[in-house]
mmCIF file of C-alpha atoms and ligand atoms in Angstrom:
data_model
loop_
_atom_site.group_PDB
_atom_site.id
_atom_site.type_symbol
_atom_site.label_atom_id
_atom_site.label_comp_id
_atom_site.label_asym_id
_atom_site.label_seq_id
_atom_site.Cartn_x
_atom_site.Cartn_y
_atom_site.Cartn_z
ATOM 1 C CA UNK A 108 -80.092 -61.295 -12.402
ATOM 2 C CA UNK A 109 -83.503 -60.128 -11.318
ATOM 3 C CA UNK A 110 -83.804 -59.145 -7.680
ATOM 4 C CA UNK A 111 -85.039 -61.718 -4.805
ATOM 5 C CA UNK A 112 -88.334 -60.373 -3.334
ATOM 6 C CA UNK A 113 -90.148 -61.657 -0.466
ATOM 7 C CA UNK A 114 -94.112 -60.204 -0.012
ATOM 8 C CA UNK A 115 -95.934 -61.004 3.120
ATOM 9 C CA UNK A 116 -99.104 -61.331 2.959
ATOM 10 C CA UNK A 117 -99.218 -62.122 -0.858
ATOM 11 C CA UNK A 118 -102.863 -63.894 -1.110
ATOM 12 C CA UNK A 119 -104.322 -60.669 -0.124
ATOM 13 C CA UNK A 120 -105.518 -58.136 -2.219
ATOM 14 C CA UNK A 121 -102.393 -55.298 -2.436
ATOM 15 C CA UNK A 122 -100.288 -58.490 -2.930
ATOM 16 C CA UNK A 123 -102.838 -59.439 -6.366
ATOM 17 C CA UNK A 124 -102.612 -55.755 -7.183
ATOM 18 C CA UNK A 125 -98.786 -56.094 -7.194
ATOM 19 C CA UNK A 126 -98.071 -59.297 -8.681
ATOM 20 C CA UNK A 127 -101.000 -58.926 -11.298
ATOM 21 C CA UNK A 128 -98.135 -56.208 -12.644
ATOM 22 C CA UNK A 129 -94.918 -57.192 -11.628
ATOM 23 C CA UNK A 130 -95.015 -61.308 -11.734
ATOM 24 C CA UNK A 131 -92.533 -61.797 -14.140
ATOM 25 C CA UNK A 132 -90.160 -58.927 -12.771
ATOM 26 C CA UNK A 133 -88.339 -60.768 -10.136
ATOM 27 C CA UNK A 134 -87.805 -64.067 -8.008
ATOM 28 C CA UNK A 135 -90.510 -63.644 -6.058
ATOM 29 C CA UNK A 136 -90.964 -65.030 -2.549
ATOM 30 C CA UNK A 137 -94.398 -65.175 -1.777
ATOM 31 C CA UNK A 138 -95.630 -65.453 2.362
ATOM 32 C CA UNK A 139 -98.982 -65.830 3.624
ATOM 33 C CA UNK A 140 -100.754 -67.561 6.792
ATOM 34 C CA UNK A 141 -103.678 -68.309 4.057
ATOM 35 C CA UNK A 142 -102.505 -70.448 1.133
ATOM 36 C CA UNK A 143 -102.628 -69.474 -2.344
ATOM 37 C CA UNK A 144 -105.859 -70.299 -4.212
ATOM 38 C CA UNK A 145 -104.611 -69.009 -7.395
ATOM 39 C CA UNK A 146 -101.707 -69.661 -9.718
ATOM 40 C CA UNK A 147 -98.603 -68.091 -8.615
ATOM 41 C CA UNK A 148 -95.086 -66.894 -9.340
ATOM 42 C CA UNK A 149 -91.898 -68.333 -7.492
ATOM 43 C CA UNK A 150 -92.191 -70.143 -4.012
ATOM 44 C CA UNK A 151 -95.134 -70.201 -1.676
ATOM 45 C CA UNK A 152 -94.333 -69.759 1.694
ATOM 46 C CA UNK A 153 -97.721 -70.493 4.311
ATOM 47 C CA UNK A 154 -96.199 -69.117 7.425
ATOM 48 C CA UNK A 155 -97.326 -66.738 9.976
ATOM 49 C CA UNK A 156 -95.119 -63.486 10.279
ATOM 50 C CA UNK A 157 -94.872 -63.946 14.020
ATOM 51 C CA UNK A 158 -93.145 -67.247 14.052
ATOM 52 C CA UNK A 159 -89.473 -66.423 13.819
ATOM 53 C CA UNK A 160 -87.298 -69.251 12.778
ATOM 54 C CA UNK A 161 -89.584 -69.665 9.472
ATOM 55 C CA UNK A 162 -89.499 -65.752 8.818
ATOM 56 C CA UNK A 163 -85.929 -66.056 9.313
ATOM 57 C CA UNK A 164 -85.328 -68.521 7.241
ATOM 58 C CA UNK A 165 -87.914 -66.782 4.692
ATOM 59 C CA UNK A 166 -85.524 -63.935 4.052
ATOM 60 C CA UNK A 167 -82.099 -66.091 3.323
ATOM 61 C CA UNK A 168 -81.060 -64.882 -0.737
ATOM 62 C CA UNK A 169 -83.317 -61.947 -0.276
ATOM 63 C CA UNK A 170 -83.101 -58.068 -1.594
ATOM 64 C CA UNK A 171 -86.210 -56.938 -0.687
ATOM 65 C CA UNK A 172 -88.966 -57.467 1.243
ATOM 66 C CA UNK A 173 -92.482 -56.180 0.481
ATOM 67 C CA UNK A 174 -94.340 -56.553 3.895
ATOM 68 C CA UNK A 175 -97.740 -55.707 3.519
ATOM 69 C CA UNK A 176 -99.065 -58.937 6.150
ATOM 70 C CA UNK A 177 -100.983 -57.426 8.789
ATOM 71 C CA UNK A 178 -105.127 -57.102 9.931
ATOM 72 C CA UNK A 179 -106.182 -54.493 7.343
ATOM 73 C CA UNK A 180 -109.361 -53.521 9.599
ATOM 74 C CA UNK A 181 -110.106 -50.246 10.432
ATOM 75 C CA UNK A 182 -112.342 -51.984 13.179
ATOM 76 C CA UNK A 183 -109.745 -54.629 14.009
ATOM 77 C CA UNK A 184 -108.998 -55.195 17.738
ATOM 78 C CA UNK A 185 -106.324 -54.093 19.793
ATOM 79 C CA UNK A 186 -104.985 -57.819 20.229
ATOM 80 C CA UNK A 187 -105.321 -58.353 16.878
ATOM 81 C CA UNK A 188 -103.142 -55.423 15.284
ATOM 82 C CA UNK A 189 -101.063 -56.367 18.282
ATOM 83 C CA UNK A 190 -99.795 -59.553 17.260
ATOM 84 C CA UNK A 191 -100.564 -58.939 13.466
ATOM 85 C CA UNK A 192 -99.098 -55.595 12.597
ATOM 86 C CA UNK A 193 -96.642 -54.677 15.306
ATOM 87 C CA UNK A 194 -95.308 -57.770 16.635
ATOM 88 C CA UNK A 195 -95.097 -59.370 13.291
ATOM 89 C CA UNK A 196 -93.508 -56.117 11.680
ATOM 90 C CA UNK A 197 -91.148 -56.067 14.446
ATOM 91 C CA UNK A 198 -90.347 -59.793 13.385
ATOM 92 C CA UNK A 199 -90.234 -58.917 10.324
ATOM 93 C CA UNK A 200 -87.558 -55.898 10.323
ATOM 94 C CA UNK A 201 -85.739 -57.817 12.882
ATOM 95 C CA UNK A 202 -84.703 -60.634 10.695
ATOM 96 C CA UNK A 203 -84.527 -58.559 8.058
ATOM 97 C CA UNK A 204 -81.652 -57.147 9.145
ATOM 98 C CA UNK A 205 -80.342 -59.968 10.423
ATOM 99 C CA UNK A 206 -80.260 -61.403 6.927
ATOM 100 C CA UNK A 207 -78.496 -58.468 5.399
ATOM 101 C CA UNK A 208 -82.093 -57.315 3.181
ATOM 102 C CA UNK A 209 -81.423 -54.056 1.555
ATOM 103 C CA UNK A 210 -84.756 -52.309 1.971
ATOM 104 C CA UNK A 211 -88.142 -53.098 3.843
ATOM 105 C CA UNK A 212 -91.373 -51.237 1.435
ATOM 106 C CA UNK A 213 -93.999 -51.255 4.662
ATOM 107 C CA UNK A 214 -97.831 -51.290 3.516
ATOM 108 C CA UNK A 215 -98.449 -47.991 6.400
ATOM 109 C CA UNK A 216 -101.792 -46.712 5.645
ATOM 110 C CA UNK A 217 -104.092 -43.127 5.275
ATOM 111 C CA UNK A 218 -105.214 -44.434 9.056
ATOM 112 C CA UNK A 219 -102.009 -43.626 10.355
ATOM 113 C CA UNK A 220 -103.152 -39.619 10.081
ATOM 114 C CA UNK A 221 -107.087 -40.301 10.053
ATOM 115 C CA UNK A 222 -107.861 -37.874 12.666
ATOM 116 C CA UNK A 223 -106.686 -34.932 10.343
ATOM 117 C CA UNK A 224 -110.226 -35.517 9.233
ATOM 118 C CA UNK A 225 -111.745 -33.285 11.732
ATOM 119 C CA UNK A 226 -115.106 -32.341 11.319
ATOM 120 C CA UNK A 227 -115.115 -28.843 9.999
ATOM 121 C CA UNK A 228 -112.614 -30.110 7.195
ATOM 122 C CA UNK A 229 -114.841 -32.469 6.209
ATOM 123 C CA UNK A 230 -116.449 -33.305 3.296
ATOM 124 C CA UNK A 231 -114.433 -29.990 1.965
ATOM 125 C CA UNK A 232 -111.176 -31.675 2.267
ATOM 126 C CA UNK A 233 -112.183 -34.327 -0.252
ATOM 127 C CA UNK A 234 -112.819 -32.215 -3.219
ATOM 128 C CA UNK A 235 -110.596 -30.802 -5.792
ATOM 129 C CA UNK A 236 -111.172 -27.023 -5.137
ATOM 130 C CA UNK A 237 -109.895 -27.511 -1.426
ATOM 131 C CA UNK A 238 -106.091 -27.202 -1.838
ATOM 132 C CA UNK A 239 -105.498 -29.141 1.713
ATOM 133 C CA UNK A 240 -102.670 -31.349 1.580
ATOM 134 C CA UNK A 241 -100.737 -33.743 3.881
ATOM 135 C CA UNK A 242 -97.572 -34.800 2.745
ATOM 136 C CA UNK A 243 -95.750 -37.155 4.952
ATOM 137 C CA UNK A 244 -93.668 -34.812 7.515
ATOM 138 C CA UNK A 245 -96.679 -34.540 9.376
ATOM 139 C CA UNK A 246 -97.238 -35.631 12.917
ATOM 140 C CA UNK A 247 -99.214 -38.954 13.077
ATOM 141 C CA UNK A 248 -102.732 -39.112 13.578
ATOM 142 C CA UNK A 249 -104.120 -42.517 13.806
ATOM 143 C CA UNK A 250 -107.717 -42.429 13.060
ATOM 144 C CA UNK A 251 -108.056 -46.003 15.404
ATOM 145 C CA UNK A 252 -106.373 -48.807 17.028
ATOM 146 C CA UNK A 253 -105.456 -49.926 13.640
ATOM 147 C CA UNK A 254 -104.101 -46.670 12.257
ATOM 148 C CA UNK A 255 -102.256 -46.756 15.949
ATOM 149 C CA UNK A 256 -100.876 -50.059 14.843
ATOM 150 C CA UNK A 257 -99.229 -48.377 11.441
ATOM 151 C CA UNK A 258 -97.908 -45.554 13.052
ATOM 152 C CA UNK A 259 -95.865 -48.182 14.993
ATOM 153 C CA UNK A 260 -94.506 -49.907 11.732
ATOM 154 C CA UNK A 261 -93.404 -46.578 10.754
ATOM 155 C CA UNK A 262 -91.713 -46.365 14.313
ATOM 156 C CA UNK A 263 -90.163 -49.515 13.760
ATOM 157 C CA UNK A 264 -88.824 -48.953 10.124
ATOM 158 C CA UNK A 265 -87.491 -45.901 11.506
ATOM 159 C CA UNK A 266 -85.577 -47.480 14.357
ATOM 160 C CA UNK A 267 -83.869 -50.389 12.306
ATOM 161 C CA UNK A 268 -83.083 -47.796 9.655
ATOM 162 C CA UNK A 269 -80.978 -45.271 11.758
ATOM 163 C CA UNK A 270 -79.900 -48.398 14.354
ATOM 164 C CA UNK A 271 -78.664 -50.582 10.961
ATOM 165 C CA UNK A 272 -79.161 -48.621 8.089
ATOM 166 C CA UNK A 273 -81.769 -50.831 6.140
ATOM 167 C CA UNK A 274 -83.834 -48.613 3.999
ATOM 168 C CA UNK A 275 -87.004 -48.489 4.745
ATOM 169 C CA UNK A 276 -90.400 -46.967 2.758
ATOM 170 C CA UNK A 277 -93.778 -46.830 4.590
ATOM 171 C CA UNK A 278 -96.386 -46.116 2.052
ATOM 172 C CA UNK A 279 -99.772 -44.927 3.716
ATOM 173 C CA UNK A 280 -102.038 -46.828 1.105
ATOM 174 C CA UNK A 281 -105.433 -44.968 0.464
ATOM 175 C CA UNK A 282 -107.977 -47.084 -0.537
ATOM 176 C CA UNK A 283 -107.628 -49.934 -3.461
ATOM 177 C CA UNK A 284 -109.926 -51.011 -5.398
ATOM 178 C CA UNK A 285 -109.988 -52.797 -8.461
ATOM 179 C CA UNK A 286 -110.987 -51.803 -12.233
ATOM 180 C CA UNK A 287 -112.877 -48.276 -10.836
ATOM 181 C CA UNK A 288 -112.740 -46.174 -8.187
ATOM 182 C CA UNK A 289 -115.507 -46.550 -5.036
ATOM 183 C CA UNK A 290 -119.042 -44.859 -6.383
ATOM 184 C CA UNK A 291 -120.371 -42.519 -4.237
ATOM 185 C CA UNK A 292 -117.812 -42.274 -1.777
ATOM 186 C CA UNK A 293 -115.851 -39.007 -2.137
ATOM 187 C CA UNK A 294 -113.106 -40.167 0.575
ATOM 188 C CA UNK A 295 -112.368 -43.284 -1.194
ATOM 189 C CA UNK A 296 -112.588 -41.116 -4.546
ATOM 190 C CA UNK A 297 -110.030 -38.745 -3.276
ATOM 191 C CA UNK A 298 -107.365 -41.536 -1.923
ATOM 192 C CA UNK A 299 -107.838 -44.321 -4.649
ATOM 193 C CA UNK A 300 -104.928 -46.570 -5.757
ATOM 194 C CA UNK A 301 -105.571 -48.475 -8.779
ATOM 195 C CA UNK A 302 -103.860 -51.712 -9.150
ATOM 196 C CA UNK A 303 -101.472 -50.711 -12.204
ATOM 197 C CA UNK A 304 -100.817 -47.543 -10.184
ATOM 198 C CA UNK A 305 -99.936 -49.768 -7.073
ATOM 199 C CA UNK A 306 -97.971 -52.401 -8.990
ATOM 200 C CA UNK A 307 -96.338 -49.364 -10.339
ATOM 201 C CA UNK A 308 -95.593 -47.508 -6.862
ATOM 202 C CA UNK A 309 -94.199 -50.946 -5.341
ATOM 203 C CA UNK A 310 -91.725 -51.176 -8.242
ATOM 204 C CA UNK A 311 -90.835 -48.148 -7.855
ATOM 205 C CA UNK A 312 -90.431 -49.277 -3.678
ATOM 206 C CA UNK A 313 -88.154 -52.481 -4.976
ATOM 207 C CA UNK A 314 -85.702 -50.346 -7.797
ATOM 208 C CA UNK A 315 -85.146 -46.414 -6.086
ATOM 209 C CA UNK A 316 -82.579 -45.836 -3.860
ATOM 210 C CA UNK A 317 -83.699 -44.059 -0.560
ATOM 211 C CA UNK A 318 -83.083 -44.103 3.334
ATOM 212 C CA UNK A 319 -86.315 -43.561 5.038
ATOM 213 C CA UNK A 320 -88.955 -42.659 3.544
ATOM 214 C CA UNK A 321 -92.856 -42.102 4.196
ATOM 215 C CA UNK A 322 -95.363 -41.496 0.996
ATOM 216 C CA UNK A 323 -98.624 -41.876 0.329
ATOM 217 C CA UNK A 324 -99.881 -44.489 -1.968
ATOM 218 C CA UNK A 325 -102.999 -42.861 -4.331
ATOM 219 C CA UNK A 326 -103.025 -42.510 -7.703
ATOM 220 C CA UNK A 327 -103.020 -39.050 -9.523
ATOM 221 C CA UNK A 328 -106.703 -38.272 -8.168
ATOM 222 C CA UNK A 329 -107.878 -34.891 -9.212
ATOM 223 C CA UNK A 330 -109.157 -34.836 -5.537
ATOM 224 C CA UNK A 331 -106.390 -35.402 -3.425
ATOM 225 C CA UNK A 332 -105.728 -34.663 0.347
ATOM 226 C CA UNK A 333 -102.425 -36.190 0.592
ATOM 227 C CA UNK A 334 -99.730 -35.096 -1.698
ATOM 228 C CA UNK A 335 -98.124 -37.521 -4.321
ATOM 229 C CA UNK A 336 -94.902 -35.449 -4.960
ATOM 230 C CA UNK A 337 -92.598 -36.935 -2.688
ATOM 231 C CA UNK A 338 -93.600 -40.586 -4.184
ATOM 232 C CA UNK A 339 -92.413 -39.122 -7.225
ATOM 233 C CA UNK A 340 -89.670 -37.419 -6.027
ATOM 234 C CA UNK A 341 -87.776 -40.018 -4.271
ATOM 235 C CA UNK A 342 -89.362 -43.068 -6.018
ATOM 236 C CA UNK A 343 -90.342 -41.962 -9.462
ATOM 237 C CA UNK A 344 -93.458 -43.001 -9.174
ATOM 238 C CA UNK A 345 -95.861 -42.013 -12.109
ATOM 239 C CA UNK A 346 -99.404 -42.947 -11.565
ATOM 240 C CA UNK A 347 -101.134 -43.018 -14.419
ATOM 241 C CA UNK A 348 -105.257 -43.118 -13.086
ATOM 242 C CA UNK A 349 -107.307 -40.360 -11.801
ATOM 243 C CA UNK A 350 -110.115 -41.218 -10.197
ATOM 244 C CA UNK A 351 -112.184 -38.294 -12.059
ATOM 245 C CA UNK A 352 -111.821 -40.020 -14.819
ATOM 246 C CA UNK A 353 -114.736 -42.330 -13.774
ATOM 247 C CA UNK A 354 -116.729 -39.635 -12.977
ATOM 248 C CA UNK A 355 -119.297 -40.620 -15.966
ATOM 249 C CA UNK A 356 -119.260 -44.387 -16.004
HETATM 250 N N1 LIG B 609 -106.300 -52.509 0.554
HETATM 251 C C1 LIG B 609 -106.182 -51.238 0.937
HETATM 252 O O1 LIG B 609 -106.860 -50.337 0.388
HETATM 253 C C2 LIG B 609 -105.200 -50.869 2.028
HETATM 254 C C3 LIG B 609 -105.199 -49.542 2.487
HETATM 255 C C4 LIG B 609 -104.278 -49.177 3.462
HETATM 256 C C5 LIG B 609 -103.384 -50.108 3.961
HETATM 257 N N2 LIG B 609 -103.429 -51.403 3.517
HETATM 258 C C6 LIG B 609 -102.477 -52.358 4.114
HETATM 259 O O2 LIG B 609 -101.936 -53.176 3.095
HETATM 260 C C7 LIG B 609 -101.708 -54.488 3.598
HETATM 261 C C8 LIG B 609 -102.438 -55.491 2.723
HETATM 262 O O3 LIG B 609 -103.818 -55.186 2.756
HETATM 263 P P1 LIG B 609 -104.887 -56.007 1.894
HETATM 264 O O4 LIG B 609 -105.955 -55.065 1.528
HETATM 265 O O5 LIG B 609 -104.181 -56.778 0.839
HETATM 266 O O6 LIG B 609 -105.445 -56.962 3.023
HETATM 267 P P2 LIG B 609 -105.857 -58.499 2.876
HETATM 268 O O7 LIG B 609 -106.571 -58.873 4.138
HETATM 269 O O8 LIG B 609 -106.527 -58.717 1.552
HETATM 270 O O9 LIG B 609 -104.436 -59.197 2.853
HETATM 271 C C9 LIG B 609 -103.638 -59.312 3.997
HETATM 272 C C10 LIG B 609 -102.974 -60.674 3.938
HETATM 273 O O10 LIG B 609 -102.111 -60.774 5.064
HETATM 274 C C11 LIG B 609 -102.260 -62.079 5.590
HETATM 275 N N3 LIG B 609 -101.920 -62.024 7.007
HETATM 276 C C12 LIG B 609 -102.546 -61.312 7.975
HETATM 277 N N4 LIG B 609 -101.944 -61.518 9.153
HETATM 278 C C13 LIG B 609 -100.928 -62.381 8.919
HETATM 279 C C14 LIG B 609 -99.947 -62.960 9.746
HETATM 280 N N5 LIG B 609 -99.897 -62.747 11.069
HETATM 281 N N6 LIG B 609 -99.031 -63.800 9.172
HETATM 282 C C15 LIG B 609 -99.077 -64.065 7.839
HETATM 283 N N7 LIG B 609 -99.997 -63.537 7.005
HETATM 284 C C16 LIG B 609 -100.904 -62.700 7.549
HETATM 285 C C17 LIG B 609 -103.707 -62.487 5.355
HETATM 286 O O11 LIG B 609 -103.854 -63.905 5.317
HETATM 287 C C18 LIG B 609 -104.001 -61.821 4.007
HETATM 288 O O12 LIG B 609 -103.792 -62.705 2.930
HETATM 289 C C19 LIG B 609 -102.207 -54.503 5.048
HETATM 290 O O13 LIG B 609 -101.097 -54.321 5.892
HETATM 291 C C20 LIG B 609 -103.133 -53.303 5.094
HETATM 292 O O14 LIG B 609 -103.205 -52.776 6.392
HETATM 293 C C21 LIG B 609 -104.322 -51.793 2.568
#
């Protein structure tokens, strides 16, 4: 029987990315504080991830939980990522393990180390012939309150994994974007995530076996400042876009 999946935040855009792939894949249980407008698989949940009897009761029957609800602002207010991304991922892991859920994929992001980008790396850093590389055992470096906000839902994964052993997976998305990488923006060039490449990495999230984890979510960019090979390691993930290949469009 295909696995139960719940995904927070499924009318935004990572949650198109992945169920434009993966719809037919599993029982999906789809959460959001904004209902659908489009046609979707399974059961629509409109909740908000802070109210805890409903999240509870969103995670009875389910393996996995895809919990990419949150303020995705870089800009986005301390109150905000407050309630949104650490108080709801705390509610979130919390009955998680309450319901017996096998593993928590967390949608971290490249903000969580943002102030690696100092300025004499930069724009250096974001070009192929520059072989820096971050790869997930380093320190966090939030790049703002928001970044600050996903360095706590990796905190908090990492707690109820070693306090309850739920496994837990923070990917540190780059920067998604649909059909073609962003044009004239080497950052978002070297940190793109296509959506098969996405759909890809979060089915990789729901099927591997793992304990704690912390990747980063690009596809196989010929520029590239974080390194992909633990994602493939671990997950078997196999991106399959390159940003360069745009380069002539
Ligand atoms: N898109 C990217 O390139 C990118 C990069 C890095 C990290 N991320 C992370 O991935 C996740 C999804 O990002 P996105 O780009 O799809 O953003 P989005 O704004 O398109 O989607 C987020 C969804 O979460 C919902 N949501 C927000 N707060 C909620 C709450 N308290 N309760 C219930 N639902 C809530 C919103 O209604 C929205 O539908 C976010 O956690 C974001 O920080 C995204």
């Amino acid at each position: 029987m295909a696995q139960s999946v719940l995904l927070t935040g499924a009318a935004g855009r990572v949650g198109e990315a992945i169920l434009g792939g993966l719809a037919d894949d599993y029982e999906w249980r789809l959460l959001d504080r904004d209902p659908p407008t489009e046609d979707y698989p399974g059961e629509f949940v409109v909740a908000d991830i802070t109210e805890d009897e409903t999240i509870r009761e969103a995670m009875e029957g389910i393996d996995v939980v895809l919990h990419l609800a949150g303020d995705p602002r870089k800009t986005a207010p301390w109150d905000s990522v407050l309630t949104n991304n650490i108080d709801g991922t705390q509610t979130v892991f919390e009955a998680a393990v309450d319901a017996g859920v096998e593993k928590v994929a967390f949608a971290s992001s490249n903000h969580a180390v943002g102030h690696y980008e100092t300025d004499e790396r930069t724009p250096e850093m974001y070009r192929a012939d520059d072989d820096y590389l971050l790869d997930g055992t380093e320190q966090p470096r939030p790049g703002n309150l928001y970044g600050v906000s996903k360095v706590a839902g990796e905190a908090l994964g990492r707690y109820y994994h070693d306090e309850y052993g739920i496994s837990v997976v923070n990917v540190r998305i780059g920067n998604l974007t649909e059909n073609h990488p962003p044009i004239d923006y080497e950052r978002g060039q070297a940190m793109w995530l296509s959506y098969r490449d996405c759909a890809h990495l979060f089915d990789r999230c729901i099927q591997a076996d793992y304990d704690y984890e912390i990747v980063y979510g690009i596809s196989d960019n010929d520029r590239k400042y974080y390194s992909i090979e633990r994602a493939k390691e671990v997950l078997g993930y196999e991106p399959q876009d390159n940003s360069a290949a745009h380069n002539d469009d």
